[in-house]
N, CA and C of each residue as an Amber inpcrd file, in Angstrom:
protein
   504
 116.1870000 103.3390000 211.8340000 115.3770000 102.4680000 211.0080000
 115.9400000 102.4830000 209.5890000 115.9750000 101.3330000 208.9630000
 116.4360000 101.1980000 207.5960000 115.2490000 101.2200000 206.6560000
 115.4690000 101.6670000 205.4430000 114.4070000 101.6450000 204.4410000
 113.8840000 100.2310000 204.2790000 114.7980000  99.2590000 204.3220000
 114.3820000  97.8690000 204.1150000 113.4900000  97.3590000 205.2410000
 113.5080000  98.0000000 206.4110000 112.6210000  97.6090000 207.5010000
 111.1540000  97.8810000 207.1650000 110.9140000  98.7780000 206.2160000
 109.5570000  99.1560000 205.8640000 108.9470000  98.2180000 204.8330000
 109.7370000  97.3190000 204.2990000 109.2840000  96.4320000 203.2380000
 109.3340000  94.9980000 203.7220000 108.3060000  94.2380000 203.4090000
 108.2660000  92.8560000 203.8640000 108.9410000  91.8980000 202.8920000
 109.3590000  92.3820000 201.6970000 109.9890000  91.5230000 200.7130000
 111.4220000  91.2120000 201.1160000 111.8730000  89.9750000 200.8390000
 113.2760000  89.6520000 201.1140000 114.1870000  90.3350000 200.1130000
 115.4350000  90.5170000 200.4870000 116.4150000  91.1340000 199.6070000
 116.6190000  90.2770000 198.3590000 116.7790000  90.9190000 197.2200000
 116.9320000  90.2090000 195.9610000 118.3610000  89.7270000 195.7750000
 118.5120000  88.6970000 194.9660000 119.8380000  88.2180000 194.6140000
 120.3720000  89.0830000 193.4750000 121.6690000  88.9770000 193.2140000
 122.2710000  89.7310000 192.1140000 121.6080000  89.3650000 190.7960000
 121.2590000  88.0890000 190.6120000 120.6000000  87.6410000 189.3850000
 119.2510000  88.3420000 189.2150000 118.4780000  88.4440000 190.2970000
 117.1810000  89.1140000 190.2320000 117.3490000  90.6040000 189.9530000
 118.3560000  91.2120000 190.5660000 118.6250000  92.6320000 190.3420000
 118.9890000  92.8560000 188.8870000 119.8500000  92.0080000 188.3600000
 120.2750000  92.1020000 186.9650000 119.0550000  92.0740000 186.0450000
 118.1240000  91.1640000 186.2930000 116.9150000  91.0450000 185.4800000
 116.0360000  92.2970000 185.6260000 115.8430000  92.7510000 186.8550000
 114.9890000  93.9170000 187.1010000 115.5590000  95.1690000 186.4470000
 116.8610000  95.3620000 186.5630000 117.4750000  96.5470000 185.9710000
 117.4260000  96.4700000 184.4490000 117.6370000  95.2920000 183.8960000
 117.5710000  95.1290000 182.4440000 116.1890000  95.5250000 181.9420000
 115.1440000  95.1120000 182.6570000 113.7910000  95.4760000 182.2580000
 113.5750000  96.9830000 182.4080000 114.0330000  97.5720000 183.5020000
 113.8350000  98.9960000 183.7440000 114.5840000  99.8440000 182.7410000
 115.7940000  99.4430000 182.3610000 116.6190000 100.2230000 181.4520000
 116.0210000 100.3050000 180.0580000 115.2050000  99.3160000 179.6820000
 114.6010000  99.3030000 178.3560000 113.2790000 100.0650000 178.3320000
 112.8630000 100.5870000 179.4420000 111.5850000 101.2810000 179.5500000
 111.6310000 102.6240000 178.8440000 110.4780000 103.0780000 178.3630000
 110.3580000 104.4020000 177.7600000 110.0400000 105.4690000 178.7980000
 109.9570000 105.0780000 180.0600000 109.6180000 106.0250000 181.1070000
 110.7090000 107.0880000 181.2440000 110.3480000 108.3090000 181.5860000
 111.3440000 109.3710000 181.7190000 112.1950000 109.2410000 182.9860000
 112.0430000 108.1620000 183.7190000 112.8450000 107.9560000 184.9230000
 114.3290000 107.8920000 184.5840000 114.6720000 107.3800000 183.3960000
 116.0550000 107.2970000 182.9440000 116.3110000 108.3580000 181.8900000
 117.4590000 109.0380000 182.0100000 117.7770000 110.1460000 181.1100000
 119.2550000 110.1420000 180.7710000 119.5860000 110.7840000 179.6720000
 120.9870000 110.9830000 179.3270000 121.5680000 111.9970000 180.3000000
 122.7890000 111.7630000 180.7220000 123.4830000 112.6870000 181.6220000
 124.2190000 113.7110000 180.7730000 123.6040000 114.8900000 180.6600000
 124.2080000 115.9770000 179.8870000 124.5090000 115.5590000 178.4690000
 125.7350000 115.8550000 178.0280000 126.1470000 115.5090000 176.6660000
 126.9690000 114.2260000 176.6320000 126.8430000 113.4040000 177.6590000
 127.5800000 112.1480000 177.7100000 126.7410000 111.0420000 177.0900000
 127.3020000 109.8630000 177.0170000 126.5300000 108.7070000 176.5690000
 126.0230000 107.8870000 177.7570000 126.0630000 108.4930000 178.9480000
 125.6170000 107.8120000 180.1600000 124.1160000 108.0110000 180.3650000
 123.4300000 106.9470000 180.7510000 122.0070000 107.0200000 181.0750000
 121.8650000 106.8030000 182.5720000 121.2060000 107.7450000 183.2330000
 121.0840000 107.6980000 184.6890000 119.6230000 107.7970000 185.1050000
 119.3520000 107.2700000 186.2870000 118.0350000 107.4510000 186.8830000
 117.9130000 108.9240000 187.2670000 116.7090000 109.4540000 187.1990000
 116.5340000 110.8770000 187.5280000 116.7610000 111.1380000 189.0110000
 116.7710000 110.0980000 189.8030000 117.0800000 110.1980000 191.2270000
 118.3880000 109.4660000 191.4700000 119.3550000 110.1620000 192.0400000
 120.6320000 109.5420000 192.3760000 120.7340000 109.3910000 193.8760000
 121.7710000 108.6950000 194.3180000 121.9330000 108.4370000 195.7400000
 123.3790000 108.6890000 196.1400000 123.5570000 109.5090000 197.1660000
 124.8750000 109.7630000 197.7410000 124.8730000 109.3370000 199.1910000
 126.0300000 108.9790000 199.6810000 126.1190000 108.4440000 201.0320000
 126.3780000 109.4570000 202.1170000 126.3290000 110.7370000 201.8130000
 126.6530000 111.7720000 202.7910000 125.7990000 111.7710000 204.0380000
 124.6450000 111.1550000 203.9760000 123.7860000 111.0520000 205.1500000
 124.0360000 109.7940000 205.9450000 125.0770000 109.0570000 205.5860000
 125.3910000 107.8270000 206.3010000 124.5450000 106.6440000 205.8780000
 124.0050000 106.6520000 204.6690000 123.1540000 105.5560000 204.2100000
 123.9360000 104.2460000 204.2190000 123.2790000 103.1860000 204.5980000
 123.9350000 101.8860000 204.7220000 124.0880000 101.2030000 203.3640000
 124.9590000 100.2010000 203.3220000 125.1030000  99.3880000 202.1150000
 123.8020000  98.6590000 201.8020000 123.1280000  98.1880000 202.8330000
 121.8620000  97.4840000 202.6400000 120.8450000  98.3890000 201.9370000
 120.7370000  99.6280000 202.3780000 119.7830000 100.5480000 201.7660000
 120.2330000 100.9980000 200.3820000 121.5430000 101.0610000 200.1650000
 122.0690000 101.3880000 198.8420000 121.6890000 100.2890000 197.8560000
 121.8420000  99.0310000 198.2620000 121.4490000  97.9110000 197.4050000
 119.9360000  97.8970000 197.1740000 119.1860000  98.2560000 198.1970000
 117.7290000  98.3430000 198.0690000 117.3630000  99.3600000 196.9800000
 118.0180000 100.5130000 196.9990000 117.7560000 101.5440000 195.9890000
 118.1210000 101.0260000 194.5960000 119.2430000 100.3450000 194.4900000
 119.6610000  99.7780000 193.2090000 118.6440000  98.7580000 192.6930000
 118.1470000  97.9240000 193.5870000 117.1440000  96.9240000 193.2110000
 115.8720000  97.5840000 192.6880000 115.6020000  98.8050000 193.1160000
 114.4020000  99.5300000 192.6870000 114.6680000 100.4040000 191.4770000
 115.8590000 100.3340000 190.8810000 116.1140000 101.0490000 189.6320000
 117.0380000 102.2390000 189.7160000 117.4360000 102.6660000 190.9090000
 118.3860000 103.7690000 191.0200000 119.7290000 103.2620000 190.4950000
 120.3170000 103.9910000 189.5500000 121.5980000 103.5390000 188.9990000
 122.6910000 104.6110000 189.0600000 122.4040000 105.7520000 189.6740000
 123.3790000 106.8480000 189.7730000 123.7620000 107.0180000 191.2330000
 125.0430000 106.7780000 191.5390000 125.5240000 106.8230000 192.9190000
 126.7040000 107.7750000 193.0430000 126.7540000 108.4650000 194.1850000
 127.7980000 109.4400000 194.4620000 128.5280000 109.0270000 195.7280000
 129.8560000 109.0280000 195.6510000 130.6760000 108.5780000 196.7750000
 131.8390000 109.5400000 196.9830000 132.1270000 109.8550000 198.2350000
 133.2540000 110.7290000 198.5670000 134.2190000 109.9960000 199.4830000
 135.4760000 109.9740000 199.0750000 136.4880000 109.3850000 199.9560000
 137.4170000 110.4560000 200.5090000 137.1160000 111.6980000 200.2410000
 137.9500000 112.8000000 200.7180000 137.3990000 113.3760000 202.0280000
 136.8560000 114.5310000 201.9190000 136.4590000 115.3380000 203.0620000
 135.4260000 114.6710000 203.9740000 134.4630000 114.0050000 203.4020000
 133.3620000 113.4300000 204.1900000 133.4040000 111.9110000 204.2140000
 134.5660000 111.3390000 204.1530000 134.7030000 109.8960000 203.9940000
 133.9290000 109.0940000 205.0410000 133.9800000 109.5020000 206.2890000
 133.2990000 108.7550000 207.3480000 131.8050000 108.6040000 207.0550000
 131.1740000 109.6720000 206.5760000 129.7410000 109.6230000 206.3000000
 129.4180000 108.6890000 205.1330000 130.3070000 108.6010000 204.1750000
 130.0800000 107.7840000 202.9890000 130.5000000 106.3270000 203.1780000
 131.3400000 106.0580000 204.1470000 131.9280000 104.7220000 204.2910000
 130.8900000 103.6220000 204.5240000 129.7210000 103.9690000 205.0540000
 128.6820000 102.9550000 205.2790000 128.1790000 102.3260000 203.9840000
 128.2540000 103.0710000 202.8770000 127.7510000 102.5360000 201.6120000
 128.8510000 101.8880000 200.7730000 130.0820000 101.8870000 201.2510000
 131.2160000 101.3820000 200.4720000 131.0420000  99.9110000 200.0790000
 130.5200000  99.0940000 200.9610000 130.3180000  97.6830000 200.6520000
 129.3960000  97.4860000 199.4590000 128.3250000  98.2540000 199.4040000
 127.3900000  98.1530000 198.2750000 128.0400000  98.6400000 196.9900000
 128.8130000  99.7170000 197.0730000 129.5090000 100.2190000 195.8790000
 130.4920000  99.1600000 195.3740000 131.2040000  98.5100000 196.3130000
 132.1110000  97.4190000 195.9100000 131.3400000  96.3030000 195.2050000
 130.1730000  95.9720000 195.7360000 129.3860000  94.8680000 195.1840000
 128.8680000  95.1800000 193.7800000 128.3320000  96.3730000 193.5680000
 127.7290000  96.6660000 192.2630000 128.7080000  97.2810000 191.2640000
 129.8190000  97.8400000 191.7400000 130.7730000  98.4910000 190.8370000
 132.1530000  97.8420000 190.8310000 132.3940000  96.9330000 191.7560000
 133.7150000  96.3330000 191.8860000 134.0760000  95.4020000 190.7430000
 135.3540000  95.0460000 190.7240000 135.8530000  94.1130000 189.7020000
 135.0230000  92.8340000 189.7080000 134.6090000  92.4150000 188.5360000
 133.8500000  91.1840000 188.4080000 132.3490000  91.3350000 188.6020000
 131.8770000  92.5490000 188.8740000 130.4400000  92.7500000 189.0580000
 129.7010000  92.4980000 187.7500000 128.6260000  91.7520000 187.8420000
 127.8230000  91.4620000 186.6470000 126.8910000  92.6200000 186.2880000
 126.7980000  93.6280000 187.1480000 125.8870000  94.7480000 186.9040000
 126.6230000  96.0850000 186.7380000 127.9590000  96.0640000 186.6960000
 128.7220000  97.3230000 186.6580000 128.3260000  98.2210000 185.4920000
 128.0740000  97.6680000 184.3390000 127.7430000  98.4780000 183.1570000
 126.3860000  99.1750000 183.2880000 125.5940000  98.7800000 184.2610000
 124.2830000  99.3860000 184.4790000 124.3240000 100.5010000 185.5190000
 125.5060000 100.7560000 186.0830000 125.6630000 101.7240000 187.1680000
 126.5040000 102.8980000 186.6850000 126.1350000 104.1010000 187.1260000
 126.9520000 105.2900000 186.8940000 127.4530000 105.7310000 188.2640000
 128.7630000 105.6580000 188.4410000 129.3890000 106.0060000 189.7130000
 130.1030000 107.3370000 189.5960000 129.7200000 108.2580000 190.4420000
 130.3630000 109.5650000 190.5200000 131.1080000 109.6520000 191.8480000
 132.3070000 110.2050000 191.8120000 133.0720000 110.4330000 193.0300000
 133.5360000 111.8840000 193.0290000 134.1600000 112.2780000 194.1130000
 134.6080000 113.6610000 194.2500000 135.9880000 113.6850000 194.8800000
 136.7480000 114.6960000 194.5400000 137.9510000 115.0160000 195.2870000
 137.9560000 116.5140000 195.5330000 138.4600000 116.8950000 196.6870000
 138.5570000 118.3090000 197.0420000 140.0020000 118.7790000 196.9540000
 140.8510000 117.9550000 196.3760000 142.2670000 118.2950000 196.2270000
 142.4150000 119.2900000 195.0910000 143.1700000 120.3450000 195.3360000
 143.3690000 121.3690000 194.3130000 144.7150000 121.2460000 193.6140000
 145.4460000 120.2180000 193.9030000 146.7650000 120.0490000 193.3160000
 146.7390000 118.9470000 192.2680000 147.0420000 119.2650000 191.0140000
 147.0390000 118.2200000 189.9960000 148.0420000 117.1070000 190.3000000
 149.1220000 117.4420000 190.9830000 150.1270000 116.4360000 191.3330000
 149.5770000 115.4130000 192.3300000 148.6210000 115.8200000 193.1460000
 148.0470000 114.9270000 194.1550000 146.8190000 114.1730000 193.6360000
 146.3670000 114.5280000 192.4450000 145.1550000 113.9260000 191.8930000
 145.2870000 112.4130000 191.7490000 146.4100000 111.9460000 191.2360000
 146.5960000 110.5140000 191.0330000 146.4660000 109.7550000 192.3500000
 147.0440000 110.3020000 193.4240000 146.9420000 109.6650000 194.7330000
 145.5090000 109.6050000 195.2340000 144.7660000 110.6770000 195.0420000
 143.3620000 110.7070000 195.4720000 142.5410000 109.6770000 194.6970000
 142.7830000 109.5980000 193.3980000 142.0640000 108.6070000 192.5930000
 142.4550000 107.1910000 192.9860000 143.7310000 106.9650000 193.2200000
 144.1910000 105.6340000 193.6400000 143.5080000 105.2100000 194.9430000
 143.3740000 106.1460000 195.8870000 142.6810000 105.8260000 197.1390000
 141.2630000 105.3380000 196.8750000 140.5490000 106.0310000 195.9840000
 139.1740000 105.6320000 195.6660000 139.1350000 104.2660000 194.9820000
 140.0260000 104.0640000 194.0220000 140.0370000 102.8030000 193.2870000
 140.3790000 101.6300000 194.2020000 141.3320000 101.8320000 195.0900000
 141.7350000 100.7540000 196.0010000 140.6640000 100.4640000 197.0480000
 140.1100000 101.5060000 197.6460000 139.0950000 101.3020000 198.6800000
 137.8570000 100.5950000 198.1270000 137.4080000 101.0290000 196.9770000
 136.1760000 100.4820000 196.4150000 136.4080000  99.2580000 195.5200000
 137.6790000  98.9340000 195.2660000 138.0400000  97.7980000 194.4090000
 137.3800000  97.9030000 193.0410000 137.4860000  99.1100000 192.4590000
 136.8850000  99.3930000 191.1620000 137.9750000  99.6280000 190.1190000
 137.6030000  99.4890000 188.8700000 138.5280000  99.7220000 187.7730000
 138.3560000 101.1040000 187.1520000 137.1750000 101.6910000 187.3180000
 136.9440000 103.0250000 186.7540000 135.7830000 103.7000000 187.4640000
 135.7540000 105.0210000 187.3440000 134.6020000 105.8100000 187.7620000
 134.0400000 106.4550000 186.5010000 132.7910000 106.8280000 186.5510000
 132.1540000 107.4200000 185.3820000 132.2170000 108.9380000 185.3930000
 132.0850000 109.5400000 186.5730000 132.0680000 110.9930000 186.7020000
 132.9340000 111.3770000 187.8950000 133.8480000 112.3240000 187.6810000
 134.6560000 112.8530000 188.7770000 134.2910000 114.3150000 188.9790000
 133.9060000 114.6480000 190.2050000 133.6460000 116.0340000 190.5630000
 134.8870000 116.5940000 191.2450000 135.2760000 117.7910000 190.8480000
 136.3200000 118.4930000 191.5790000 135.6220000 119.5060000 192.4640000
 135.6900000 119.2900000 193.7630000 135.0530000 120.1920000 194.7100000
 135.9680000 121.3460000 195.0710000 135.3820000 122.3730000 195.5740000
 136.0990000 123.5450000 196.0670000 136.8720000 124.2900000 194.9940000
 136.4230000 124.2490000 193.7750000 137.0240000 125.0740000 192.7340000
 136.1790000 126.3370000 192.6870000 136.7890000 127.4560000 193.0560000
 136.0630000 128.7110000 193.1250000 136.4750000 129.6720000 192.0280000
 135.9210000 130.8640000 192.0840000 136.1650000 131.8580000 191.0420000
 137.6270000 132.3120000 190.9890000 138.3830000 132.1260000 192.0620000
 139.7960000 132.5040000 192.0700000 140.7250000 131.3490000 191.7240000
 140.1640000 130.2310000 191.3160000 140.9510000 129.0280000 191.0700000
 141.0870000 128.6850000 189.5910000 140.9860000 129.6710000 188.7180000
 141.0670000 129.4220000 187.2770000 142.3410000 128.7120000 186.8740000
 143.4690000 129.1370000 187.4110000 144.7380000 128.5050000 187.0260000
 144.8220000 127.0760000 187.5660000 144.2840000 126.8460000 188.7670000
 144.2740000 125.4980000 189.3320000 143.4160000 124.5820000 188.4710000
 142.2230000 125.0440000 188.1000000 141.3430000 124.2500000 187.2520000
 142.0140000 123.9570000 185.9140000 142.6530000 124.9600000 185.3350000
 143.3490000 124.7660000 184.0660000 144.4550000 123.7120000 184.1990000
 145.2250000 123.7650000 185.2890000 146.2700000 122.7620000 185.5280000
 145.6650000 121.3680000 185.6460000 144.5510000 121.2640000 186.3560000
 143.8960000 119.9670000 186.5250000 143.3650000 119.4470000 185.1900000
 142.7910000 120.3210000 184.3850000 142.2890000 119.8890000 183.0820000
 143.4270000 119.4500000 182.1690000 144.5680000 120.1130000 182.2750000
 145.7170000 119.7270000 181.4620000 146.2450000 118.3560000 181.8430000
 146.1580000 117.9920000 183.1040000 146.6440000 116.6800000 183.5420000
 145.6140000 115.5850000 183.3020000 144.3550000 115.9410000 183.0110000
 143.2970000 114.9340000 182.9120000 143.5910000 113.8890000 181.8410000
 144.2700000 114.2470000 180.7640000 144.5990000 113.2550000 179.7320000
 145.5560000 112.1910000 180.2630000 146.3020000 112.5300000 181.2940000
 147.2590000 111.5920000 181.8680000 146.6020000 110.5790000 182.8010000
 145.3590000 110.8430000 183.2190000 144.7100000 109.9430000 184.1820000
 143.5090000 109.1920000 183.6140000 143.2430000 109.3290000 182.3200000
 142.0980000 108.6080000 181.7630000 142.4930000 107.9110000 180.4720000
 141.8170000 106.8360000 180.1740000 141.9890000 106.1400000 178.9180000
 143.0560000 105.0570000 178.9280000 143.1420000 104.3690000 177.8000000
 144.0970000 103.2780000 177.6340000 145.5270000 103.8020000 177.6820000
 146.3700000 103.0660000 178.3350000 147.7930000 103.3580000 178.4440000
 148.0790000 104.6940000 179.1350000 147.1510000 105.1570000 179.9610000
 147.3670000 106.3940000 180.7080000 148.3130000 106.1300000 181.8730000
 148.8100000 107.1940000 182.4790000 149.6780000 107.0700000 183.6470000
 148.9650000 106.2600000 184.7130000 147.6940000 106.5510000 184.9390000
 146.9310000 105.8150000 185.9590000 146.8810000 104.3330000 185.6240000
 146.5020000 104.0080000 184.3900000 146.3520000 102.5950000 184.0400000
 147.6890000 101.8560000 184.1460000 148.7570000 102.4760000 183.7050000
 150.0670000 101.8320000 183.8030000 150.4780000 101.6440000 185.2580000
 150.1300000 102.6020000 186.1150000 150.4780000 102.5060000 187.5390000
 149.7310000 101.3570000 188.2010000 148.4500000 101.2450000 187.9130000
 147.6400000 100.1790000 188.5000000 148.1030000  98.8360000 187.9650000
């Protein structure tokens, strides 16, 4: 059963979603909060596709004000792939609502040399130009040097005229 099966309302158009989110984002309700020390504002409830949530239900959540989404194209890709269409729609190139969404992704790669390839896979699959938050999974207490190497390469994969941007 889909979440949308429980509701008798028809699915909203992108224009209606844009209007609804604009109204919700201006609210004083504590539902929206700053994400740590960033300038990102997120819904207090986020949505990840690890449970196999469909694109239809992902869009339903977005229409109701959820703006924080988590996607994995590495280890659990099959479970997340059902929501890829919705991520493409709300975060993809040309989306009229992209600035209202915070997209987090993950990689479990521990090699800074392979990081660019992992990011390219995510960007190509989802047809996106950027992600807002990248999680590095599987960094443990014995991985200090690996984390340091990854942090040192991070300047090469973000921002204007970066290696990533020039490659794309």
